[in-house]
XYZ file of C-alpha atoms in Angstrom:
699
model
C -135.126 34.654 -44.592
C -136.437 37.847 -46.202
C -139.739 37.559 -48.052
C -139.536 38.919 -51.617
C -142.256 40.343 -53.839
C -142.567 39.252 -57.470
C -140.868 42.393 -58.809
C -137.705 41.433 -56.897
C -137.689 37.764 -57.956
C -136.017 36.204 -60.989
C -136.818 32.547 -61.725
C -134.267 31.119 -64.156
C -133.716 27.609 -65.482
C -130.067 26.757 -66.114
C -130.228 24.662 -69.293
C -127.878 23.278 -71.920
C -126.082 20.205 -73.157
C -124.613 17.768 -70.661
C -121.042 18.703 -69.765
C -121.399 22.421 -70.499
C -120.900 23.223 -66.803
C -124.415 24.101 -65.620
C -124.115 22.617 -62.134
C -120.657 24.100 -61.600
C -122.053 27.472 -62.705
C -124.823 27.269 -60.087
C -122.250 26.284 -57.478
C -120.103 29.321 -58.331
C -123.104 31.670 -58.182
C -124.007 30.365 -54.728
C -120.420 30.858 -53.566
C -119.972 34.364 -54.980
C -123.307 35.441 -53.506
C -122.087 34.090 -50.132
C -124.962 31.619 -49.864
C -122.413 28.868 -49.185
C -118.960 29.153 -47.613
C -117.064 26.978 -50.075
C -116.971 26.579 -53.836
C -118.530 23.169 -54.476
C -116.995 21.147 -57.310
C -118.726 18.623 -59.549
C -115.631 16.407 -59.734
C -115.552 16.198 -55.942
C -119.296 15.606 -55.559
C -119.684 18.692 -53.353
C -122.096 20.881 -55.348
C -125.364 22.026 -53.811
C -127.685 20.974 -56.643
C -126.206 17.589 -57.593
C -126.821 15.864 -54.268
C -128.333 12.542 -55.337
C -125.895 9.621 -54.991
C -126.402 8.623 -58.610
C -125.661 12.196 -59.792
C -122.525 12.358 -57.665
C -121.317 9.002 -59.004
C -122.037 9.799 -62.661
C -121.029 13.507 -62.417
C -124.174 14.458 -64.343
C -127.426 16.128 -63.338
C -130.256 13.592 -63.617
C -133.130 15.604 -62.103
C -133.938 19.297 -61.713
C -133.176 20.868 -58.351
C -133.637 24.355 -56.942
C -131.277 26.736 -55.171
C -131.437 30.496 -54.632
C -129.152 33.491 -54.227
C -129.749 37.006 -52.954
C -128.000 39.526 -55.178
C -128.456 43.292 -55.477
C -131.663 43.200 -53.398
C -133.038 40.534 -55.741
C -133.817 36.890 -55.096
C -132.734 34.652 -57.969
C -134.216 31.146 -57.986
C -131.822 28.890 -59.885
C -133.239 25.657 -61.318
C -130.377 23.364 -62.291
C -131.642 21.003 -65.018
C -130.452 17.794 -66.733
C -128.639 18.072 -70.046
C -128.960 14.403 -71.043
C -131.693 13.613 -73.582
C -133.239 10.792 -71.493
C -134.112 13.316 -68.757
C -135.210 16.240 -70.915
C -138.830 16.099 -69.677
C -137.583 17.289 -66.284
C -135.917 20.239 -68.016
C -139.168 21.057 -69.808
C -141.010 21.062 -66.473
C -138.444 23.487 -65.012
C -138.835 25.842 -67.968
C -142.604 25.936 -67.357
C -142.067 27.843 -64.080
C -139.044 29.917 -65.174
C -139.073 33.556 -66.266
C -136.079 32.990 -68.545
C -133.659 30.325 -69.730
C -129.965 30.640 -68.973
C -128.570 28.658 -71.905
C -125.084 27.372 -71.039
C -122.812 26.605 -74.000
C -119.410 24.899 -74.012
C -116.887 27.364 -75.497
C -115.007 24.438 -77.041
C -117.887 22.406 -78.507
C -120.286 25.243 -79.346
C -123.933 24.372 -79.994
C -124.658 20.705 -79.233
C -127.699 18.447 -79.458
C -129.448 19.398 -76.237
C -128.586 23.077 -76.755
C -130.846 23.009 -79.786
C -133.570 21.140 -77.921
C -133.719 23.464 -74.911
C -133.620 26.455 -77.241
C -136.670 25.080 -79.061
C -138.534 24.516 -75.778
C -137.764 28.070 -74.633
C -138.986 29.372 -77.991
C -142.170 27.315 -77.695
C -142.805 28.768 -74.223
C -141.885 32.316 -75.293
C -139.063 32.578 -72.734
C -136.232 35.104 -73.037
C -132.785 33.499 -73.200
C -129.487 34.671 -71.763
C -126.570 32.767 -73.311
C -123.613 31.868 -71.090
C -120.449 30.924 -72.948
C -118.749 28.770 -70.325
C -115.457 26.852 -70.051
C -113.512 29.674 -71.701
C -110.410 28.580 -69.788
C -110.311 25.234 -71.604
C -107.905 24.339 -74.394
C -109.341 25.278 -77.830
C -112.055 27.480 -76.271
C -113.014 30.265 -78.669
C -115.543 33.118 -78.553
C -115.437 33.626 -82.331
C -115.941 29.967 -83.204
C -118.658 29.547 -80.571
C -120.436 32.713 -81.733
C -120.390 31.419 -85.308
C -121.923 28.141 -84.094
C -124.556 29.958 -82.016
C -125.574 32.403 -84.705
C -125.622 29.687 -87.350
C -127.812 27.344 -85.295
C -129.864 29.625 -83.059
C -130.045 32.953 -84.906
C -128.076 36.077 -85.715
C -129.522 37.870 -82.693
C -127.243 36.044 -80.244
C -124.916 38.948 -79.468
C -122.073 39.254 -76.929
C -122.279 41.960 -74.274
C -118.808 40.939 -73.083
C -115.602 39.692 -74.694
C -112.934 37.634 -72.884
C -109.562 38.931 -71.752
C -107.009 36.244 -72.490
C -107.735 32.876 -74.045
C -107.732 29.255 -72.911
C -105.645 28.876 -69.707
C -104.862 32.605 -69.781
C -108.531 33.620 -69.602
C -108.556 36.013 -66.646
C -111.373 38.488 -67.124
C -113.642 40.224 -69.584
C -114.442 43.496 -71.247
C -117.911 44.825 -70.435
C -119.241 46.247 -73.712
C -122.051 48.141 -71.968
C -119.786 50.206 -69.709
C -116.634 49.758 -71.858
C -114.469 48.689 -68.949
C -112.366 45.683 -68.062
C -113.236 43.343 -65.194
C -110.374 41.184 -63.963
C -110.718 38.224 -61.603
C -108.245 36.835 -59.088
C -106.532 33.550 -59.858
C -107.419 31.962 -56.499
C -111.055 31.293 -57.479
C -112.426 33.484 -54.682
C -114.421 35.598 -57.144
C -112.736 38.901 -56.348
C -113.138 41.291 -59.287
C -111.416 44.597 -60.064
C -112.479 47.107 -62.706
C -110.079 48.886 -65.027
C -109.535 50.308 -68.483
C -110.053 48.237 -71.611
C -106.685 46.643 -72.499
C -105.104 48.434 -75.447
C -104.741 45.172 -77.350
C -108.512 44.677 -77.204
C -109.566 48.274 -77.948
C -110.377 47.749 -81.624
C -112.176 44.437 -81.042
C -114.198 45.877 -78.156
C -115.124 49.013 -80.097
C -116.367 47.010 -83.085
C -118.298 44.614 -80.830
C -119.906 47.518 -78.977
C -120.890 49.227 -82.227
C -122.539 46.009 -83.444
C -124.402 45.696 -80.128
C -125.590 49.324 -80.216
C -126.879 48.971 -83.790
C -128.778 45.815 -82.922
C -130.374 47.412 -79.846
C -131.291 50.539 -81.797
C -132.952 48.459 -84.521
C -135.243 46.902 -81.906
C -136.697 50.252 -80.743
C -137.919 53.120 -82.961
C -137.148 55.847 -80.414
C -133.643 54.530 -79.890
C -133.174 54.268 -83.633
C -133.952 57.979 -83.998
C -131.531 58.807 -81.216
C -128.881 56.618 -82.822
C -129.278 58.413 -86.163
C -128.942 61.776 -84.428
C -125.966 60.966 -82.190
C -124.396 57.980 -84.001
C -124.302 56.100 -80.694
C -126.301 55.350 -77.535
C -125.405 56.195 -73.966
C -124.992 53.471 -71.340
C -128.408 54.091 -69.783
C -130.213 53.926 -73.145
C -128.197 50.870 -74.128
C -129.096 48.994 -70.918
C -132.777 49.937 -71.157
C -133.027 49.032 -74.846
C -131.155 45.769 -74.377
C -133.471 44.722 -71.525
C -136.571 45.454 -73.603
C -135.175 43.584 -76.604
C -134.070 40.637 -74.467
C -137.467 40.286 -72.792
C -139.149 40.517 -76.212
C -136.818 37.768 -77.534
C -135.460 40.130 -80.196
C -131.911 39.920 -78.822
C -130.220 37.131 -76.879
C -127.334 38.601 -74.840
C -124.190 36.491 -74.420
C -121.902 36.638 -71.374
C -118.512 34.975 -70.821
C -117.599 32.726 -67.886
C -115.486 29.944 -66.503
C -117.456 28.402 -63.660
C -114.564 26.135 -62.641
C -112.135 29.086 -62.359
C -114.876 31.332 -60.892
C -114.499 33.973 -63.615
C -117.425 36.083 -64.816
C -119.874 34.769 -62.224
C -120.656 38.093 -60.554
C -121.202 39.775 -63.915
C -123.530 36.908 -64.834
C -125.559 37.578 -61.680
C -125.657 41.263 -62.619
C -126.896 40.341 -66.111
C -129.666 38.142 -64.678
C -130.947 40.898 -62.403
C -130.710 43.470 -65.233
C -131.836 41.707 -68.419
C -134.150 38.918 -67.222
C -137.831 39.723 -66.595
C -139.029 39.648 -63.005
C -141.679 37.202 -61.859
C -144.105 40.160 -61.898
C -143.345 40.727 -65.593
C -143.879 37.058 -66.427
C -147.026 35.625 -64.811
C -147.673 31.947 -65.534
C -150.134 31.539 -68.424
C -153.503 30.129 -67.303
C -156.659 28.796 -68.943
C -160.334 28.873 -68.046
C -161.363 25.744 -66.129
C -164.463 25.240 -68.253
C -163.441 26.342 -71.753
C -159.641 25.719 -71.539
C -159.218 29.020 -73.390
C -156.400 31.353 -72.211
C -157.505 33.582 -69.357
C -155.819 36.434 -67.500
C -155.907 36.723 -63.719
C -154.764 38.979 -60.898
C -151.205 37.828 -60.145
C -150.628 40.225 -57.243
C -149.756 39.298 -53.664
C -153.192 40.376 -52.434
C -155.148 38.296 -54.972
C -156.685 34.867 -54.220
C -153.883 32.308 -54.163
C -153.159 30.164 -57.227
C -150.327 27.622 -57.249
C -148.854 25.385 -59.961
C -147.119 22.120 -58.987
C -144.207 21.471 -61.332
C -142.269 18.667 -59.633
C -142.613 15.895 -57.056
C -139.729 14.302 -55.140
C -140.065 10.810 -53.649
C -138.037 11.000 -50.458
C -137.855 7.680 -48.535
C -137.684 9.578 -45.219
C -139.666 12.832 -45.702
C -142.223 11.210 -47.996
C -143.590 13.105 -50.984
C -142.093 16.603 -51.400
C -144.096 18.896 -53.683
C -142.338 21.738 -55.533
C -144.518 24.595 -56.729
C -144.594 28.161 -58.015
C -147.041 30.588 -56.454
C -148.688 32.290 -59.436
C -150.938 34.627 -57.446
C -151.665 35.612 -53.856
C -149.748 34.448 -50.791
C -149.419 30.885 -49.548
C -149.067 30.472 -45.786
C -147.828 27.582 -43.670
C -150.422 25.516 -41.788
C -153.271 26.578 -44.057
C -155.742 24.785 -46.337
C -155.955 24.894 -50.118
C -158.150 23.208 -52.711
C -156.697 21.000 -55.429
C -158.707 21.938 -58.518
C -157.194 19.101 -60.569
C -157.990 16.308 -58.091
C -161.093 18.003 -56.553
C -159.786 17.469 -53.016
C -158.856 19.636 -50.048
C -155.227 19.714 -48.964
C -153.842 20.726 -45.608
C -150.450 22.447 -45.874
C -147.844 21.853 -43.233
C -144.655 23.874 -42.988
C -143.673 25.670 -46.209
C -140.043 25.751 -47.282
C -137.709 27.140 -49.896
C -135.139 24.747 -51.324
C -131.365 25.127 -51.264
C -130.476 21.912 -53.056
C -131.625 19.101 -50.795
C -131.946 21.362 -47.750
C -135.310 22.882 -46.847
C -135.417 26.300 -45.201
C -138.732 26.776 -43.393
C -140.683 29.980 -44.091
C -144.026 31.275 -42.866
C -145.267 32.370 -46.288
C -144.402 32.315 -49.984
C -145.626 35.154 -52.162
C -146.686 35.396 -55.792
C -143.801 34.761 -58.192
C -141.711 32.665 -55.805
C -140.869 28.956 -55.858
C -141.318 26.828 -52.757
C -141.895 23.328 -51.409
C -144.138 21.476 -48.988
C -144.013 17.894 -47.736
C -146.595 15.141 -47.320
C -149.546 16.426 -49.336
C -152.184 13.719 -49.553
C -153.354 13.736 -53.170
C -151.405 16.440 -55.001
C -149.312 15.394 -57.988
C -147.138 17.062 -60.611
C -149.084 19.467 -62.904
C -151.900 20.031 -60.374
C -153.390 23.467 -59.690
C -153.988 24.540 -56.088
C -156.343 27.498 -55.657
C -159.601 28.697 -54.168
C -162.477 26.303 -54.844
C -164.318 29.031 -56.786
C -161.332 29.911 -58.992
C -162.073 30.053 -62.720
C -158.476 29.429 -63.804
C -156.201 26.431 -64.042
C -152.681 25.883 -65.323
C -152.134 23.546 -68.245
C -150.507 20.239 -67.295
C -146.902 19.618 -68.276
C -146.676 17.363 -71.329
C -144.311 14.551 -70.426
C -142.792 12.346 -73.118
C -144.201 8.871 -73.629
C -141.832 5.967 -72.834
C -139.862 4.648 -75.807
C -138.068 1.645 -74.318
C -139.117 -1.196 -72.022
C -137.172 -3.745 -70.002
C -138.440 -6.695 -68.026
C -137.489 -6.506 -64.351
C -137.173 -9.412 -61.945
C -136.481 -9.195 -58.198
C -133.124 -10.583 -57.107
C -134.778 -12.066 -54.024
C -138.303 -13.370 -53.611
C -138.856 -11.149 -50.598
C -138.591 -8.060 -52.822
C -141.522 -8.959 -55.089
C -144.104 -7.147 -52.969
C -141.857 -4.110 -52.474
C -141.348 -3.462 -56.191
C -144.825 -2.158 -56.954
C -144.903 0.306 -54.061
C -141.406 1.598 -54.755
C -142.053 2.034 -58.483
C -145.300 3.861 -57.730
C -143.350 6.345 -55.618
C -140.773 6.826 -58.371
C -143.513 7.206 -60.989
C -144.926 10.113 -58.955
C -141.490 11.728 -59.047
C -140.836 10.988 -62.709
C -143.982 10.730 -64.888
C -141.880 9.605 -67.867
C -141.443 6.139 -66.367
C -144.229 3.566 -66.435
C -144.491 0.072 -65.083
C -147.023 -2.728 -65.322
C -147.401 -6.433 -65.883
C -147.800 -7.637 -69.453
C -150.987 -9.677 -69.569
C -149.591 -12.240 -72.002
C -145.945 -12.643 -71.049
C -146.681 -11.994 -67.319
C -143.411 -10.050 -67.134
C -143.228 -6.863 -65.065
C -142.143 -4.200 -67.550
C -140.371 -0.952 -66.672
C -140.597 1.613 -69.462
C -138.692 4.876 -69.827
C -136.933 7.321 -72.147
C -133.915 5.132 -72.815
C -131.460 2.637 -71.389
C -129.723 5.177 -69.125
C -133.091 6.355 -67.796
C -134.084 2.810 -66.878
C -130.673 2.055 -65.345
C -130.923 5.172 -63.159
C -134.447 4.186 -62.074
C -133.200 0.729 -61.096
C -130.363 2.339 -59.129
C -132.907 4.505 -57.274
C -134.925 1.388 -56.443
C -131.901 -0.124 -54.759
C -130.568 2.971 -53.034
C -133.798 4.545 -51.795
C -136.035 1.564 -51.224
C -133.636 -1.353 -50.797
C -135.085 -3.250 -53.773
C -132.679 -4.968 -56.164
C -133.817 -6.141 -59.598
C -132.337 -7.677 -62.726
C -133.006 -6.149 -66.141
C -133.820 -8.298 -69.171
C -134.993 -7.552 -72.681
C -138.771 -8.092 -72.709
C -140.379 -11.069 -74.364
C -142.199 -10.272 -77.583
C -145.947 -10.856 -77.310
C -146.290 -13.075 -80.371
C -149.640 -14.588 -81.300
C -150.676 -17.710 -83.206
C -153.476 -18.080 -85.735
C -154.735 -20.490 -88.403
C -154.655 -20.145 -92.173
C -157.083 -22.905 -93.198
C -160.484 -24.303 -92.190
C -160.670 -27.773 -90.661
C -162.935 -30.175 -88.813
C -161.828 -31.872 -85.617
C -162.978 -34.344 -83.005
C -162.241 -34.492 -79.304
C -163.205 -37.378 -77.014
C -162.376 -37.655 -73.335
C -163.090 -41.068 -71.815
C -161.865 -42.323 -68.496
C -163.137 -45.301 -66.516
C -162.037 -46.228 -63.034
C -164.214 -47.867 -60.399
C -167.554 -46.144 -59.968
C -168.562 -43.216 -62.155
C -166.305 -42.602 -65.141
C -165.740 -39.532 -67.321
C -167.094 -39.147 -70.832
C -167.292 -36.165 -73.199
C -167.305 -36.089 -76.973
C -167.497 -33.077 -79.333
C -166.982 -32.241 -82.983
C -165.944 -28.754 -84.126
C -165.163 -26.757 -87.256
C -162.501 -24.053 -87.186
C -162.172 -21.186 -89.681
C -159.781 -18.234 -89.957
C -161.172 -14.771 -89.176
C -159.898 -11.389 -90.359
C -156.976 -9.917 -88.459
C -158.023 -8.360 -85.165
C -161.282 -10.326 -84.850
C -159.815 -12.418 -81.992
C -162.211 -15.327 -81.313
C -165.763 -16.428 -81.985
C -167.669 -19.468 -80.682
C -170.858 -20.657 -82.381
C -173.221 -23.299 -80.995
C -174.909 -25.376 -83.728
C -175.968 -28.348 -81.601
C -179.373 -29.703 -82.516
C -181.303 -32.655 -81.197
C -179.527 -32.781 -77.837
C -176.374 -34.571 -78.951
C -174.702 -32.499 -76.213
C -176.916 -31.289 -73.349
C -177.178 -27.472 -73.061
C -175.487 -27.353 -69.676
C -172.272 -28.880 -71.070
C -171.829 -26.569 -74.091
C -170.197 -23.738 -72.036
C -167.722 -26.348 -70.744
C -166.660 -27.167 -74.320
C -166.105 -23.458 -74.997
C -164.145 -23.077 -71.767
C -161.880 -25.975 -72.685
C -161.175 -24.427 -76.088
C -160.518 -21.008 -74.530
C -158.035 -22.479 -72.063
C -156.296 -24.373 -74.861
C -156.097 -21.315 -77.132
C -154.348 -19.350 -74.371
C -151.582 -21.971 -74.391
C -151.292 -21.940 -78.178
C -150.179 -24.800 -80.363
C -146.914 -23.953 -82.155
C -144.840 -22.113 -79.571
C -147.081 -21.535 -76.573
C -148.482 -18.137 -77.673
C -152.241 -17.390 -77.555
C -154.241 -18.378 -80.629
C -156.280 -15.526 -82.152
C -158.471 -14.614 -85.117
C -160.363 -17.843 -85.562
C -163.918 -19.103 -85.278
C -165.037 -22.357 -83.668
C -168.373 -23.954 -84.503
C -169.577 -26.782 -82.249
C -171.855 -28.907 -84.411
C -172.061 -32.445 -82.963
C -171.058 -34.700 -80.081
C -172.078 -37.455 -77.703
C -172.715 -37.751 -73.989
C -173.294 -40.451 -71.383
C -176.205 -40.186 -69.012
C -174.091 -41.168 -66.013
C -170.440 -40.438 -66.822
C -170.738 -37.030 -68.584
C -170.056 -33.856 -66.615
C -168.599 -30.370 -67.148
C -165.018 -31.453 -66.616
C -165.367 -34.230 -69.209
C -166.628 -31.837 -71.879
C -163.990 -29.210 -70.995
C -161.335 -31.875 -71.591
C -163.053 -32.888 -74.835
C -162.965 -29.236 -75.970
C -159.216 -29.089 -75.324
C -158.642 -32.293 -77.304
C -160.778 -31.036 -80.186
C -158.754 -27.803 -80.260
C -155.461 -29.732 -80.471
C -156.855 -31.925 -83.253
C -158.085 -28.862 -85.171
C -154.744 -27.077 -84.925
C -152.932 -30.067 -86.393
C -155.035 -29.656 -89.545
C -155.649 -25.873 -89.840
C -152.107 -24.835 -90.842
C -151.304 -22.631 -87.824
C -148.803 -19.800 -88.132
C -147.185 -17.105 -86.004
C -148.136 -13.426 -85.820
C -145.882 -10.629 -84.553
C -146.722 -7.154 -83.194
C -145.970 -4.321 -85.588
C -145.359 -0.798 -84.287
C -146.108 2.621 -85.729
C -142.750 4.379 -85.486
C -141.932 8.073 -85.894
C -138.267 9.066 -86.089
C -137.268 12.729 -85.795
C -133.731 13.725 -86.743
C -131.731 16.301 -88.722
C -132.374 15.919 -92.441
C -128.727 15.014 -93.094
C -129.360 11.627 -91.471
C -132.668 10.837 -93.208
C -131.248 8.553 -95.894
C -129.215 6.426 -93.490
C -132.109 6.184 -91.030
C -134.528 4.994 -93.709
C -131.991 2.415 -94.827
C -131.665 1.196 -91.250
C -135.452 0.955 -90.824
C -135.709 -1.012 -94.073
C -133.040 -3.357 -92.722
C -135.256 -3.906 -89.679
C -138.065 -5.153 -91.942
C -139.732 -1.763 -91.694
C -142.053 -0.193 -94.246
C -141.546 3.536 -94.729
C -144.901 5.320 -94.649
C -143.800 8.846 -95.431
C -141.501 11.760 -94.655
C -142.148 15.317 -93.508
C -139.602 18.120 -93.535
C -139.729 20.358 -90.489
C -137.140 23.094 -90.772
C -133.727 21.470 -90.738
C -135.176 18.193 -89.461
C -137.103 15.318 -91.013
C -139.884 13.206 -89.530
C -139.878 9.645 -90.855
C -142.988 7.508 -90.411
C -142.717 3.743 -90.663
C -144.192 0.449 -89.508
C -141.622 -1.905 -87.982
C -141.936 -5.265 -86.181
C -141.506 -4.797 -82.430
C -138.797 -7.472 -82.274
C -136.613 -5.272 -84.487
C -137.039 -2.192 -82.263
C -135.738 -3.542 -78.946
C -132.249 -2.128 -79.485
C -133.180 0.797 -81.732
C -132.441 3.527 -79.199
C -128.741 2.719 -79.051
C -128.522 2.574 -82.852
C -130.344 5.888 -83.326
C -128.158 7.624 -80.750
C -125.012 6.276 -82.397
C -126.114 7.098 -85.945
C -127.181 10.686 -85.209
C -124.755 11.628 -82.449
C -127.705 11.915 -80.090
C -129.607 14.310 -82.365
C -132.379 11.857 -83.192
C -135.427 10.860 -81.192
C -138.271 8.434 -81.800
C -141.701 7.425 -80.596
C -143.572 4.195 -81.208
C -146.906 2.645 -80.361
C -148.637 -0.617 -81.190
C -150.336 -0.790 -84.600
C -151.405 -4.345 -85.465
C -150.364 -7.987 -85.784
C -149.193 -9.573 -89.008
C -147.649 -12.844 -90.203
C -144.094 -13.643 -89.203
C -141.911 -14.320 -92.289
C -141.464 -18.044 -92.795
C -137.658 -17.940 -92.416
C -138.041 -16.678 -88.820
C -140.607 -19.280 -87.695
C -138.205 -21.979 -86.589
C -136.005 -19.509 -84.713
C -138.943 -18.091 -82.695
C -140.414 -21.542 -81.971
C -137.036 -22.894 -80.803
C -136.485 -19.903 -78.523
C -139.974 -20.236 -77.019
C -139.556 -23.940 -76.352
C -136.121 -23.392 -74.828
C -137.514 -20.745 -72.505
C -140.370 -22.977 -71.404
C -137.873 -25.749 -70.778
C -135.763 -23.449 -68.552
C -138.857 -22.413 -66.600
C -139.884 -26.026 -66.130
C -136.435 -26.874 -64.773
C -136.644 -23.989 -62.274
C -140.008 -25.171 -61.023
C -138.705 -28.676 -60.504
């Protein structure tokens, strides 16, 4: 494998809405560049970059993967990314190490939900974008309609540099507006292209499209504008140079035409990537100072001290942890040592590799600007910086989305209980957007992720990779109980059976506390009515009883207990007796203090196009939510509300349905508040039924 310098490397992320043909496009590029000997097809599960069993079964990309082609003395690293919203954090990570975004758009559907999202991420990162209008051989495919959608949603500077020859099933080639020539492709999908004259029927359309392109390029450069005024046109060389400058500066977004399935326009797409996308040398990864976190420049050449950014981790059950990285500066060599600045540990590198889908091709070194992989690093994780110990720079960590949905998971067999934690830890390293942990109150093991599909895919990985099968259940709500009135209570534990008996007696007062105060115990014993050594036992008994609750078995919170009197027996009293007395006093107090239920309330932020704002607020109100405010952000609206957690368990599906997938939300715990009286009986009955089922299982 030839080693490439940064000036001859293009790192591109293939992004777009699910179903726009990204993976098929990568497959066609690999085939036309003769990197593979057959054209892999998504429908047949034979593509290079969708190799995971779950991806093959679902026919959708669920995780980013890397492949490369060599084209016109240039190495193009292709990062195939997910187009489903639940997996968008993986797409964001891929864009962090890309020099440009190849935005793939369905020529039938036009701009879709995830098209807008990836476009926004690319804009945020300052990445140039090359638009690929794909699926032009499909029924109802249209350049004009798609261009109207693109320019309306993404900006007027999306401009075609090609127009299609033929439409729908008759799409057979394209007119290159730069060189004003036709390029026709063979019908047998082998990628063979022949150049010719512009078809007479397309002359007028091509001329007008070229004139519009030339004017736009001239407007982006003062020197070209002068030349345009003098000559009323631009030559091919000036047009190419001006278009590249404008594309890199994000002033123009060139559009090319393809059908990945029919293998049309793929070679011209590769030409466009090598011509109009910045090289890795032109786009060094932005870095910050380790101490100040302020932006800092660095020497990104091959001869500089090495600096590496880890952008992805793969949990392979056989090869172990595989770390994917981009070399930002210097040269990384196999069997060498590096320092992990993020973890403050030394790492020993084994054999370096470049990825071709799931296959690793061993290399001796990887130079600045290139993307590579290494297996079995000890401590390195996604977002870490590997560099010299004295380096002053680091790379900002990737911001992964917080989980929005949780499910309880239970092993299908008891033998799998111990395996779950280790397997989920491995998957969490691979996908930082999943989290797992045991809920302290409900004792359920919760798996949290970006949505139902995300969690289902994670569960499928557990089974396939690690042999662990689990059942998914909606999580229990962590209700609480509290009191609404003060009361006095008495607890006496007395037991006599041959020999020493048991005796403990205590009197307590209970009072409500403000919300969030939890619990307070006050000792007001005077005169030795209860010996000092037994007072902690009374408190312990009350604490154990409060954990079991009174109404429905939920912990009792926000109340104060004052121990003010009691009795003891010189022979029969002991710690256990007074702990039992404390429990009895608690039960007596709860029967008088008007206990009630509390429910967790979440701070919720919903982000969606403004057209849906009214319906979404109505839905949140119907979920007992309180709207806290609205903010307009461009064409979207951010709605802030407080909603009981019990009403949010199925919100993701509703939001997706209501907004056509254009909405997203985030929530976090806010506080506890009283459950409405009409829901009390329902919650209590459900809790008692669940405890009854558990008791039956134990028996």
